[in-house]
Structures are given as structure tokens and as C-alpha cells.
Short mmCIF file of C-alpha atoms in Angstrom, two decimals:
data_model
loop_
_atom_site.label_atom_id
_atom_site.label_comp_id
_atom_site.label_asym_id
_atom_site.label_seq_id
_atom_site.Cartn_x
_atom_site.Cartn_y
_atom_site.Cartn_z
CA UNK J 29 0.00 0.00 0.00
CA UNK J 30 2.88 2.38 0.71
CA UNK J 31 4.41 1.76 -2.71
CA UNK J 32 1.08 2.16 -4.50
CA UNK J 33 0.66 5.62 -2.89
CA UNK J 34 4.08 6.91 -3.99
CA UNK J 35 4.52 9.71 -6.50
CA UNK J 36 6.86 9.45 -9.49
CA UNK J 37 9.65 11.21 -7.59
CA UNK J 38 9.28 8.80 -4.65
CA UNK J 39 9.37 5.80 -6.95
CA UNK J 40 12.47 7.13 -8.71
CA UNK J 41 14.22 7.66 -5.39
CA UNK J 42 13.38 4.12 -4.28
CA UNK J 43 14.52 2.52 -7.53
CA UNK J 44 17.66 4.64 -7.64
CA UNK J 45 18.48 3.61 -4.07
CA UNK J 46 18.68 -0.08 -5.13
CA UNK J 47 20.36 0.63 -8.47
CA UNK J 48 17.34 -0.07 -10.66
CA UNK J 49 16.31 1.88 -13.75
CA UNK J 50 14.37 5.08 -12.94
CA UNK J 51 13.10 5.75 -16.46
CA UNK J 52 9.59 5.01 -17.68
CA UNK J 53 5.98 5.89 -17.04
CA UNK J 54 4.44 5.79 -13.59
CA UNK J 55 2.74 2.40 -14.00
CA UNK J 56 6.05 0.91 -15.12
CA UNK J 57 7.79 2.35 -12.06
CA UNK J 58 5.03 1.00 -9.81
CA UNK J 59 5.34 -2.48 -11.33
CA UNK J 60 9.13 -2.36 -10.93
CA UNK J 61 8.79 -1.26 -7.30
CA UNK J 62 6.23 -4.01 -6.54
CA UNK J 63 8.55 -6.62 -7.98
CA UNK J 64 11.32 -5.20 -5.82
CA UNK J 65 9.13 -5.61 -2.72
CA UNK J 66 8.20 -9.16 -3.68
CA UNK J 67 11.67 -10.43 -4.51
CA UNK J 68 14.33 -8.19 -2.92
CA UNK J 69 12.71 -6.50 0.07
CA UNK J 70 15.63 -6.55 2.49
CA UNK J 71 15.42 -4.68 5.82
CA UNK J 72 17.14 -1.57 4.48
CA UNK J 73 14.83 -1.48 1.47
CA UNK J 74 11.82 -1.72 3.76
CA UNK J 75 13.20 1.08 5.90
CA UNK J 76 13.73 3.22 2.79
CA UNK J 77 10.11 2.69 1.76
CA UNK J 78 8.97 3.67 5.25
CA UNK J 79 11.16 6.80 5.20
CA UNK J 80 9.76 7.92 1.86
CA UNK J 81 6.22 7.28 3.02
CA UNK J 82 6.63 9.13 6.36
CA UNK J 83 8.53 12.01 4.73
CA UNK J 84 5.74 12.58 2.24
CA UNK J 85 2.86 12.57 4.73
CA UNK J 86 4.69 14.34 7.53
CA UNK J 87 5.14 17.40 5.30
CA UNK J 88 1.42 17.52 4.63
CA UNK J 89 0.27 17.06 8.24
CA UNK J 90 2.80 19.32 10.01
CA UNK J 91 3.36 23.01 9.35
CA UNK J 92 6.66 22.93 11.19
CA UNK J 93 9.51 22.04 8.93
CA UNK J 94 10.92 18.72 9.81
CA UNK J 95 14.66 18.21 9.72
CA UNK J 96 15.76 16.25 6.70
CA UNK J 97 16.33 12.56 7.31
CA UNK J 98 19.92 11.59 7.93
CA UNK J 99 21.89 10.19 5.00
CA UNK J 100 21.44 6.54 4.31
CA UNK J 101 25.11 5.79 4.80
CA UNK J 102 24.95 7.08 8.39
CA UNK J 103 21.81 5.10 9.31
CA UNK J 104 22.95 1.75 7.96
CA UNK J 105 26.64 1.78 7.03
CA UNK J 106 27.35 -0.52 4.11
CA UNK J 107 30.54 -2.51 3.59
CA UNK J 108 33.13 -1.00 1.29
CA UNK J 109 32.75 -3.87 -1.18
CA UNK J 110 29.04 -3.18 -1.65
CA UNK J 111 28.08 -2.27 -5.21
CA UNK J 112 24.84 -0.29 -5.19
CA UNK J 113 24.33 -0.80 -8.92
CA UNK J 114 24.47 -4.57 -8.89
CA UNK J 115 22.50 -5.74 -5.88
CA UNK J 116 21.05 -4.71 -2.52
CA UNK J 117 23.18 -5.56 0.51
CA UNK J 118 21.25 -7.83 2.83
CA UNK J 119 21.76 -7.48 6.57
CA UNK J 120 19.88 -8.72 9.58
CA UNK J 121 17.07 -6.41 10.82
CA UNK J 122 17.87 -4.19 13.81
CA UNK J 123 15.45 -3.54 16.69
CA UNK J 124 15.00 0.08 15.55
CA UNK J 125 13.46 -1.06 12.23
CA UNK J 126 9.74 -1.73 12.31
CA UNK J 127 10.11 -4.90 10.26
CA UNK J 128 7.00 -7.14 10.19
CA UNK J 129 7.33 -10.37 12.13
CA UNK J 130 5.64 -12.31 9.33
CA UNK J 131 7.69 -11.08 6.40
CA UNK J 132 5.97 -13.23 3.82
CA UNK J 133 2.51 -11.84 4.65
CA UNK J 134 3.36 -8.19 4.08
CA UNK J 135 2.58 -8.17 0.36
CA UNK J 136 3.28 -11.58 -1.07
CA UNK J 137 2.74 -14.80 0.84
CA UNK J 138 5.12 -16.55 -1.53
CA UNK J 139 8.14 -14.63 -0.27
CA UNK J 140 10.94 -15.88 1.95
CA UNK J 141 13.20 -14.08 4.37
CA UNK J 142 16.20 -12.67 2.49
CA UNK J 143 19.03 -15.19 2.62
CA UNK J 144 22.42 -14.12 3.87
CA UNK J 145 24.14 -15.66 0.86
CA UNK J 146 22.77 -15.76 -2.66
CA UNK J 147 21.50 -19.26 -3.35
CA UNK J 148 21.04 -20.99 -6.72
CA UNK J 149 17.62 -20.32 -8.19
CA UNK J 150 15.07 -22.95 -9.14
CA UNK J 151 14.90 -23.48 -12.89
CA UNK J 152 12.08 -25.06 -14.88
CA UNK J 153 12.58 -27.12 -18.00
CA UNK J 154 11.81 -25.51 -21.34
CA UNK J 155 8.53 -26.68 -22.85
CA UNK J 156 8.48 -27.05 -26.67
CA UNK J 157 4.85 -25.96 -26.96
CA UNK J 158 5.42 -22.76 -24.90
CA UNK J 159 7.70 -19.86 -25.86
CA UNK J 160 8.44 -17.61 -22.85
CA UNK J 161 7.93 -13.90 -23.55
CA UNK J 162 8.25 -12.46 -20.01
CA UNK J 163 8.91 -13.74 -16.49
CA UNK J 164 6.23 -12.22 -14.25
CA UNK J 165 7.24 -14.07 -11.08
CA UNK J 166 10.44 -16.06 -10.90
CA UNK J 167 10.18 -19.49 -9.21
CA UNK J 168 9.49 -18.80 -5.54
CA UNK J 169 9.11 -21.33 -2.76
CA UNK J 170 5.73 -22.01 -1.19
CA UNK J 171 6.36 -21.39 2.52
CA UNK J 172 3.88 -22.82 5.07
CA UNK J 173 2.61 -20.17 7.49
CA UNK J 174 1.48 -22.62 10.21
CA UNK J 175 1.27 -26.32 11.03
CA UNK J 176 -1.96 -26.91 9.13
CA UNK J 177 -1.97 -29.45 6.32
CA UNK J 178 -3.81 -27.11 3.95
CA UNK J 179 -1.90 -23.90 3.20
CA UNK J 180 -2.69 -20.74 1.23
CA UNK J 181 -0.09 -18.54 -0.46
CA UNK J 182 -1.22 -15.27 -2.09
CA UNK J 183 0.58 -13.25 -4.73
CA UNK J 184 -0.23 -9.99 -6.53
CA UNK J 185 1.14 -8.52 -9.75
CA UNK J 186 0.17 -6.12 -12.52
CA UNK J 187 0.48 -6.43 -16.30
CA UNK J 188 2.11 -3.68 -18.33
CA UNK J 189 0.21 -2.14 -21.27
CA UNK J 190 2.55 -3.88 -23.69
CA UNK J 191 1.77 -7.28 -22.14
CA UNK J 192 -1.97 -6.54 -22.22
CA UNK J 193 -1.76 -5.66 -25.92
CA UNK J 194 0.15 -8.84 -26.68
CA UNK J 195 -2.63 -10.90 -25.11
CA UNK J 196 -5.47 -8.99 -26.74
CA UNK J 197 -3.95 -8.99 -30.23
CA UNK J 198 -2.94 -12.67 -30.21
CA UNK J 199 -4.86 -15.19 -32.27
CA UNK J 200 -7.23 -17.72 -30.77
CA UNK J 201 -6.16 -21.36 -30.67
CA UNK J 202 -9.77 -22.24 -29.97
CA UNK J 203 -12.80 -20.20 -28.90
CA UNK J 204 -11.88 -18.30 -25.74
CA UNK J 205 -8.25 -19.50 -25.65
CA UNK J 206 -5.61 -17.00 -26.76
CA UNK J 207 -2.18 -18.07 -27.98
CA UNK J 208 -0.47 -15.51 -25.68
CA UNK J 209 -1.24 -16.53 -22.10
CA UNK J 210 -0.32 -15.94 -18.48
CA UNK J 211 0.49 -19.37 -17.07
CA UNK J 212 1.31 -20.69 -13.61
CA UNK J 213 4.00 -23.37 -13.34
CA UNK J 214 4.76 -25.41 -10.20
CA UNK J 215 7.72 -27.72 -9.55
CA UNK J 216 9.81 -29.20 -6.76
CA UNK J 217 12.18 -26.79 -5.00
CA UNK J 218 15.38 -28.33 -6.35
CA UNK J 219 18.26 -26.24 -7.70
CA UNK J 220 20.45 -29.13 -8.85
CA UNK J 221 18.89 -29.32 -12.35
CA UNK J 222 15.97 -27.88 -14.38
CA UNK J 223 12.74 -29.19 -12.92
CA UNK J 224 9.67 -30.59 -14.65
CA UNK J 225 6.19 -29.38 -13.73
CA UNK J 226 4.89 -31.12 -10.61
CA UNK J 227 1.70 -30.31 -8.73
CA UNK J 228 1.48 -30.46 -4.92
CA UNK J 229 -1.37 -32.46 -3.37
CA UNK J 230 -4.74 -30.76 -2.84
CA UNK J 231 -3.85 -27.99 -5.25
CA UNK J 232 -6.36 -25.23 -6.01
CA UNK J 233 -5.70 -21.95 -7.81
CA UNK J 234 -7.86 -18.85 -7.30
CA UNK J 235 -7.46 -15.87 -9.64
CA UNK J 236 -9.00 -12.67 -8.25
CA UNK J 237 -12.47 -13.97 -7.28
CA UNK J 238 -12.76 -17.20 -9.30
CA UNK J 239 -11.17 -20.62 -9.09
CA UNK J 240 -9.20 -21.86 -12.09
CA UNK J 241 -9.62 -25.40 -13.37
CA UNK J 242 -6.63 -27.69 -12.87
CA UNK J 243 -6.02 -30.74 -15.12
CA UNK J 244 -7.53 -33.90 -13.66
CA UNK J 245 -6.09 -37.39 -13.36
CA UNK J 246 -5.54 -39.81 -16.22
CA UNK J 247 -7.30 -43.12 -15.47
CA UNK J 248 -4.92 -46.07 -15.15
CA UNK J 249 -5.57 -49.23 -17.18
CA UNK J 250 -3.17 -51.34 -15.10
CA UNK J 251 -4.41 -52.88 -11.85
CA UNK J 252 -2.72 -51.58 -8.73
CA UNK J 253 -1.31 -48.49 -10.49
CA UNK J 254 -2.49 -45.11 -9.22
CA UNK J 255 -3.87 -42.65 -11.80
CA UNK J 256 -1.49 -39.86 -12.81
CA UNK J 257 -2.21 -36.15 -13.14
CA UNK J 258 -0.79 -34.46 -16.26
CA UNK J 259 1.36 -31.70 -14.79
CA UNK J 260 1.36 -28.89 -17.32
CA UNK J 261 1.20 -25.06 -17.13
CA UNK J 262 -2.13 -23.69 -15.84
CA UNK J 263 -3.64 -21.02 -18.07
CA UNK J 264 -4.87 -18.05 -15.95
CA UNK J 265 -5.53 -15.56 -18.77
CA UNK J 266 -9.32 -15.83 -18.95
CA UNK J 267 -9.70 -14.91 -15.22
CA UNK J 268 -7.28 -11.95 -15.15
CA UNK J 269 -7.83 -8.21 -15.41
CA UNK J 270 -6.40 -7.17 -18.77
CA UNK J 271 -5.67 -3.64 -17.58
CA UNK J 272 -3.34 -1.77 -15.27
CA UNK J 273 -5.22 -3.16 -12.25
CA UNK J 274 -3.40 -5.57 -9.99
CA UNK J 275 -4.29 -9.27 -10.10
CA UNK J 276 -4.36 -11.46 -7.00
CA UNK J 277 -3.54 -15.17 -7.26
CA UNK J 278 -3.97 -17.53 -4.31
CA UNK J 279 -2.46 -21.03 -4.45
CA UNK J 280 -3.95 -23.58 -2.03
CA UNK J 281 -1.72 -26.60 -1.49
CA UNK J 282 -1.19 -29.54 0.84
CA UNK J 283 1.80 -29.35 3.16
CA UNK J 284 3.03 -32.94 3.40
CA UNK J 285 6.78 -32.47 3.74
CA UNK J 286 7.86 -31.77 0.15
CA UNK J 287 8.84 -28.27 -0.90
CA UNK J 288 7.37 -26.69 -4.05
CA UNK J 289 8.05 -23.49 -5.99
CA UNK J 290 5.73 -21.55 -8.29
CA UNK J 291 6.41 -19.15 -11.15
CA UNK J 292 4.31 -16.92 -13.42
CA UNK J 293 5.16 -16.47 -17.09
CA UNK J 294 3.80 -14.68 -20.14
CA UNK J 295 4.07 -17.29 -22.91
CA UNK J 296 3.02 -17.93 -26.48
CA UNK J 297 1.50 -21.39 -26.94
CA UNK J 298 2.55 -23.21 -30.12
CA UNK J 299 0.71 -25.91 -32.09
CA UNK J 300 2.07 -29.19 -33.45
CA UNK J 301 1.83 -27.79 -36.99
CA UNK J 302 4.04 -24.83 -36.02
CA UNK J 303 6.61 -27.10 -34.35
CA UNK J 304 6.62 -29.32 -37.45
CA UNK J 305 7.29 -26.33 -39.70
CA UNK J 306 10.12 -25.20 -37.42
CA UNK J 307 11.59 -28.72 -37.49
CA UNK J 308 11.46 -28.75 -41.30
CA UNK J 309 13.27 -25.42 -41.33
CA UNK J 310 16.14 -26.09 -38.92
CA UNK J 311 16.10 -29.84 -38.24
CA UNK J 312 16.80 -31.58 -41.58
CA UNK J 313 19.98 -33.68 -41.63
CA UNK J 314 21.73 -33.74 -45.01
CA UNK J 315 21.52 -37.06 -46.92
CA UNK J 316 25.32 -37.32 -47.11
CA UNK J 317 25.61 -37.03 -43.33
CA UNK J 318 22.96 -39.74 -42.92
CA UNK J 319 24.85 -41.92 -45.42
CA UNK J 320 28.04 -41.48 -43.41
CA UNK J 321 26.14 -42.55 -40.30
CA UNK J 322 24.98 -45.72 -42.08
CA UNK J 323 28.58 -46.54 -43.03
CA UNK J 324 29.64 -45.98 -39.44
CA UNK J 325 26.95 -48.31 -38.17
CA UNK J 326 28.00 -51.08 -40.60
CA UNK J 327 31.74 -50.55 -40.26
CA UNK J 328 33.63 -53.79 -39.59
CA UNK J 329 34.37 -54.21 -35.92
CA UNK J 330 37.71 -56.06 -35.48
CA UNK J 331 36.63 -57.29 -32.04
CA UNK J 332 33.43 -58.83 -33.35
CA UNK J 333 33.34 -62.36 -34.78
CA UNK J 334 30.22 -61.63 -36.83
CA UNK J 335 30.43 -59.24 -39.77
CA UNK J 336 27.32 -57.13 -40.41
CA UNK J 337 26.66 -56.79 -44.12
CA UNK J 338 23.43 -54.80 -43.95
CA UNK J 339 20.67 -53.47 -41.76
CA UNK J 340 16.96 -53.40 -42.55
CA UNK J 341 14.85 -50.29 -41.99
CA UNK J 342 11.06 -50.27 -42.23
CA UNK J 343 9.25 -47.52 -44.13
CA UNK J 344 6.22 -47.97 -41.86
CA UNK J 345 5.79 -45.68 -38.82
CA UNK J 346 5.76 -47.70 -35.58
CA UNK J 347 3.24 -45.25 -34.08
CA UNK J 348 0.35 -45.52 -36.55
CA UNK J 349 1.44 -48.42 -38.81
CA UNK J 350 1.28 -46.17 -41.88
CA UNK J 351 3.92 -45.25 -44.45
CA UNK J 352 6.32 -42.55 -43.24
CA UNK J 353 5.79 -39.02 -44.51
CA UNK J 354 8.34 -37.04 -42.43
CA UNK J 355 10.89 -39.58 -41.11
CA UNK J 356 12.62 -38.38 -37.95
CA UNK J 357 14.40 -39.67 -34.86
CA UNK J 358 16.40 -38.22 -31.98
CA UNK J 359 20.10 -37.59 -32.41
CA UNK J 360 20.65 -39.45 -29.14
CA UNK J 361 19.06 -42.64 -30.54
CA UNK J 362 21.42 -45.42 -31.62
CA UNK J 363 19.09 -46.91 -34.26
CA UNK J 364 18.47 -45.96 -37.90
CA UNK J 365 14.73 -46.70 -37.75
CA UNK J 366 12.59 -43.56 -37.96
CA UNK J 367 9.09 -42.58 -36.87
CA UNK J 368 6.73 -40.02 -38.39
CA UNK J 369 7.26 -36.50 -37.02
CA UNK J 370 3.66 -35.46 -37.78
CA UNK J 371 2.05 -38.08 -35.54
CA UNK J 372 4.82 -37.86 -32.92
CA UNK J 373 4.22 -34.12 -32.40
CA UNK J 374 0.44 -34.53 -32.39
CA UNK J 375 0.72 -37.26 -29.76
CA UNK J 376 2.91 -35.11 -27.49
CA UNK J 377 0.63 -32.12 -27.96
CA UNK J 378 -2.20 -34.09 -26.32
CA UNK J 379 -0.13 -36.02 -23.79
CA UNK J 380 3.52 -34.92 -23.57
CA UNK J 381 5.88 -37.81 -22.88
CA UNK J 382 8.65 -37.21 -25.48
CA UNK J 383 9.71 -40.87 -25.53
CA UNK J 384 11.04 -42.56 -28.68
CA UNK J 385 8.53 -45.19 -29.91
CA UNK J 386 11.39 -47.34 -31.25
CA UNK J 387 13.83 -47.61 -28.32
CA UNK J 388 11.59 -46.16 -25.55
CA UNK J 389 14.26 -43.62 -24.54
CA UNK J 390 13.86 -39.82 -24.17
CA UNK J 391 13.47 -38.05 -27.51
CA UNK J 392 12.90 -34.35 -26.69
CA UNK J 393 11.93 -31.89 -29.38
CA UNK J 394 15.27 -30.06 -29.46
CA UNK J 395 17.02 -33.40 -30.20
CA UNK J 396 14.80 -34.38 -33.16
CA UNK J 397 16.24 -34.49 -36.70
CA UNK J 398 14.63 -35.28 -40.05
CA UNK J 399 16.52 -38.04 -41.92
CA UNK J 400 17.30 -36.51 -45.31
CA UNK J 401 18.47 -39.82 -46.78
CA UNK J 402 15.32 -41.71 -45.81
CA UNK J 403 13.17 -38.81 -47.07
CA UNK J 404 14.83 -39.19 -50.47
CA UNK J 405 14.36 -42.96 -50.40
CA UNK J 406 10.63 -42.58 -49.68
CA UNK J 407 10.18 -40.59 -52.91
CA UNK J 408 12.20 -43.05 -55.00
CA UNK J 409 10.84 -46.30 -53.54
CA UNK J 410 7.05 -46.35 -53.58
CA UNK J 411 6.41 -50.08 -54.07
CA UNK J 412 8.23 -51.42 -50.99
CA UNK J 413 7.66 -51.17 -47.25
CA UNK J 414 11.21 -52.05 -46.22
CA UNK J 415 14.74 -51.32 -47.39
CA UNK J 416 18.20 -52.58 -46.54
CA UNK J 417 21.25 -50.38 -46.04
CA UNK J 418 24.51 -51.89 -47.30
CA UNK J 419 28.05 -51.39 -45.99
CA UNK J 420 28.92 -48.85 -48.70
CA UNK J 421 25.98 -46.63 -47.73
CA UNK J 422 23.81 -47.71 -50.64
CA UNK J 423 20.38 -49.25 -50.23
CA UNK J 424 18.08 -51.71 -51.93
CA UNK J 425 14.33 -52.28 -51.58
CA UNK J 426 13.01 -55.46 -49.97
CA UNK J 427 9.76 -56.58 -51.56
CA UNK J 428 7.52 -59.27 -50.13
CA UNK J 429 8.04 -62.70 -51.75
CA UNK J 430 5.05 -64.26 -53.48
CA UNK J 431 3.62 -67.26 -51.74
CA UNK J 432 4.47 -70.53 -53.41
CA UNK J 433 1.61 -72.40 -54.93
CA UNK J 434 0.65 -75.54 -53.02
CA UNK J 435 -0.59 -77.42 -56.12
CA UNK J 436 1.37 -80.59 -57.03
CA UNK J 437 4.13 -80.13 -59.62
CA UNK J 438 4.12 -83.75 -60.87
CA UNK J 439 1.68 -85.60 -63.20
CA UNK J 440 -1.19 -87.62 -61.80
CA UNK J 441 -1.73 -91.14 -63.15
CA UNK J 442 -5.23 -92.57 -63.17
CA UNK J 443 -4.78 -96.30 -62.66
CA UNK J 444 -7.31 -98.86 -63.77
CA UNK J 445 -7.31 -102.66 -63.49
CA UNK J 446 -5.36 -103.04 -66.72
CA UNK J 447 -2.56 -100.70 -65.58
CA UNK J 448 -1.93 -102.16 -62.20
CA UNK J 449 0.06 -105.16 -63.37
CA UNK J 450 2.48 -103.07 -65.34
CA UNK J 451 3.10 -100.20 -62.95
CA UNK J 452 2.44 -101.39 -59.41
CA UNK J 453 3.49 -104.42 -57.36
CA UNK J 454 0.93 -107.12 -56.66
CA UNK J 455 -1.68 -106.50 -53.97
CA UNK J 456 -0.62 -106.75 -50.38
CA UNK J 457 -0.63 -110.31 -49.06
CA UNK J 458 1.90 -113.08 -48.66
CA UNK J 459 4.86 -113.36 -51.01
CA UNK J 460 6.45 -116.46 -52.42
CA UNK J 461 8.79 -116.81 -49.47
CA UNK J 462 5.91 -116.50 -46.96
CA UNK J 463 6.79 -112.94 -45.90
CA UNK J 464 4.21 -110.20 -45.95
CA UNK J 465 4.72 -107.56 -48.60
CA UNK J 466 4.61 -103.83 -47.84
CA UNK J 467 1.20 -102.24 -47.60
CA UNK J 468 0.39 -99.21 -49.78
CA UNK J 469 -2.34 -96.81 -48.72
CA UNK J 470 -4.24 -94.76 -51.27
CA UNK J 471 -4.88 -91.42 -49.57
CA UNK J 472 -7.22 -90.23 -52.31
CA UNK J 473 -10.01 -92.53 -51.24
CA UNK J 474 -12.73 -90.98 -49.15
CA UNK J 475 -13.72 -92.28 -45.76
CA UNK J 476 -16.97 -93.88 -46.97
CA UNK J 477 -15.25 -96.13 -49.51
CA UNK J 478 -12.63 -97.13 -46.94
CA UNK J 479 -15.34 -98.19 -44.48
CA UNK J 480 -17.13 -100.28 -47.15
CA UNK J 481 -13.91 -102.10 -48.08
CA UNK J 482 -13.13 -102.80 -44.42
CA UNK J 483 -16.59 -104.38 -44.01
CA UNK J 484 -16.02 -106.56 -47.13
CA UNK J 485 -12.60 -107.65 -45.80
CA UNK J 486 -14.18 -108.69 -42.49
CA UNK J 487 -16.82 -110.84 -44.28
CA UNK J 488 -14.13 -112.59 -46.37
CA UNK J 489 -12.04 -113.23 -43.25
CA UNK J 490 -15.03 -114.94 -41.63
CA UNK J 491 -15.51 -117.29 -44.63
CA UNK J 492 -11.91 -118.40 -44.89
CA UNK J 493 -10.55 -120.96 -42.48
CA UNK J 494 -6.95 -119.81 -42.00
CA UNK J 495 -5.88 -116.37 -40.82
CA UNK J 496 -5.26 -113.96 -43.66
CA UNK J 497 -3.34 -110.70 -43.50
CA UNK J 498 -5.62 -107.65 -43.44
CA UNK J 499 -5.83 -105.84 -46.76
CA UNK J 500 -5.94 -102.07 -46.42
CA UNK J 501 -7.26 -100.98 -49.80
CA UNK J 502 -7.83 -101.89 -53.40
CA UNK J 503 -5.87 -100.58 -56.35
CA UNK J 504 -8.57 -100.84 -58.96
CA UNK J 505 -9.51 -97.16 -58.63
CA UNK J 506 -8.10 -93.90 -57.35
CA UNK J 507 -5.24 -91.52 -58.04
CA UNK J 508 -1.60 -92.19 -57.27
CA UNK J 509 1.12 -89.56 -57.58
CA UNK J 510 3.83 -90.38 -60.09
CA UNK J 511 6.48 -88.61 -58.04
#
């Protein structure tokens, strides 16, 4: 409230005291001063704000001239190494300074007490579908104010006229959704590496006087696996005041031991078609470089006992089982097989995973390349679904072999009673030496004829006195292969 009541001269004095730029219109100076209070409000800065506020109103209320305030260097001496233009020196508050006991609740519940030593800042990973235009609130830790499980952290900020115009003049991705947006991102408070978006439990976001919808959980198809929530930036634009008025955002979150940080960004949301066009512009790998990679893959390894003479690559996308149109893969992948960039980007636009469908390893957008050699092959080879790369970098199509016909390739002899004696041995029975001859079965006879012959054989066996060897079939009719 003190900062919002300042005149231009007061704002310039405050910003000049901390080494910030003093140029600009009043609303720009107010925004700059509010950001200073939110992020860098050390005890001496707070005292300076109080001095400016009291000096202004004391002149109006008192007719007696007040003595000018003592110089800043005498009130709080600064170390000789302090550079006023680079940063604000941070010291512990003294008893004479009316510094609020609950520092974070003065203006921004997201704030923390100023650290003695500058610590590494939390960084969020870059999202391919979001281009950052401005950082409205750098990642700031959510600090619990009490021992309750459910916590609330408020934050206020104002948009500049330029930012408002960017939002208003941007195109609509769909009815009511602008491409330029103010988004809220939440992640773990971890400074070791860029962090992915991660929501705290029991999250709720209130913008001014309305609650903003947060993505729900994906149902799990596997038994015993908990459903997952897609953690992506939360669009706040439709609930904000697109004017010079300040916006208030309240984040409700569950305090269960883990530390989270939130940030506000002005971004431009991209579509899969725009990312595909950008990839075609800057991500094509020259055919000669791809050919050299093939040679490297098939180069003879002296330590290997098996020589690789070629490698097969399918022209069918593993994602949709259709012929490739824009073959791509990640530079970090060890395989030559490609997937279709069109479907890969569309899939990650709906559910971002950025995993290679061939090797199931990370394939982020900034690592994708379009295979120039395979793109050329797709235009030259339209009648094959697979090719083979050879050791010299050349290739040849692999076409599906025609199925062999199952019809017999040898002549069929139709045997009658007059042909049996000349072509086939005598019927099965006993030979001259008393040994049984080999039985021959005619497989062309149907089951009904076989049953009738078996019945006739049984009647003959009953009439004869001595045991006779069983006759399987007759050779007076049927087909016998000449092979």
C-alpha cells in the first residue's frame, strides 16, 4: 500500500536507491517497485520505503519544517565492497526497524526471508509448446505459514500495457483461448537441475475472485497403479484483469513435507503444426551425413566375430502403422529406424511424454532431426515397405516374396485294373517266401469307400478258415502320384 501511494519522484528515489532503472511511465515504475518488494525486500529497502512514506505525509500534516532525514550511509553503514548498482546488501534487521514479524505476509505470501548468501535459483525445463515472452514471477518457494496441512499462499502482480496488448492482439487457438497466455508453473524446489512441472497435493488456484480449473487425473488401465495427473502449465488468462489493475492469485496446497516453488510467465502457446514447420526449417539432416552414419553403423568391428553386411529399416511408422511421410528420430538414438514426425508431435501435444517409440528412450523436441536420406528414399521407392542399407551406404528395396503355390508339380496317373500289373506291385498279401509284402495306402479314397472295403474284408475273413493278413485298400480305382 505504501508503494502504491508513492509519486513518481518517490518511486524514482526508491529505484535509484537499489540501483534499478528510474526511467519510464508511472505504472512501469510502480510495477518495478512491486517486484522489488516481492523479490528483494531486504530490511534496508523496507526502511527506505517507510522513510519515503513518512517524509511525504509528515510534510502535509505538520506546518513545522521537519529536519531532513539523515543520509542513508549514516543510518545503515554498508561494507566497502558493496556495489549499489548490482544488488542490494542484505543485513539482519535491527530492533529500531519496524520490520513485520511475518515477512511473507506483508505483500506476497510466496516470499521468503532474504538469505544471507545468494543461493542458486530454481529453474524449470523448457517446454516445446510454450515460448516464454516475459517472467512475471520467478520461481518462488511455497512457505507454510502454520502447522496446518492445507496452506494458502497469495501473490499480486500487474500487467504492463505492452503485455496486455500482446494478449489482446494474439490469435485464438480455440474459442476463448488466446495463444499468448499468463500461465502458472509449479515444480519441486530443487536447484540441482531444471525441474519438470509437478503439482502439490490438494492444489487449487484462485485468480481474483474465481477458481481456475486444474487438469484432472488420467485413469490407469493397469491394476494396482495409481492414476497420474498431467502436470502442465495452468492457463490463468481468462480470469485476469487485462488492464493496469493488480491481479491477485492464491495457491492452495497440501503441506506434506515436500517443498514446491511456483512461477508466473507470459508465454506464447505453439501448435504441433508450427513445431513441425520449425523442425522442417532447422532440423533436416543432409543425406550425405545420414549416409556417413549408415557406413559408421556397418563398419567392420575387429573385435566382433560376426560381420554385419546390412541393416533393414522399415518404411512404416511404428506409431500408426502407416507409411512414413516425415521420417525423424532423436540424435541421441542409436538406431536408424525412424518414426513419423507429424504423428509424434500430435501425440505429445495431447499427452507430452517425449519418448522414442522405437527404443523407448527420451526423444525431446530439441534433439529431433529429419533423416534426409530416408526422405529421399521414400520418394524413390514407392512399391516397398522395407529397405536394406549396405556397408557402402547404398540401399536396396526389400519386396515381399510371393507365396508358393501348393498345387502338385508332378503328373497324376489314373490307374485302372489293366494298368496295375504293369506299374504297381501285386496286392498286399503273402509273397512267395511266406513274408508279408509292404502295404500301400491310397490317400485319395474318401472315408466312406474305406469303411465299405473294411466291411467286405471282415466278411471274407469270416468265410476263410486260416488267418489272412488284413488288406488295407484296393488298387482298382483312385489316383496315385507319379512322383
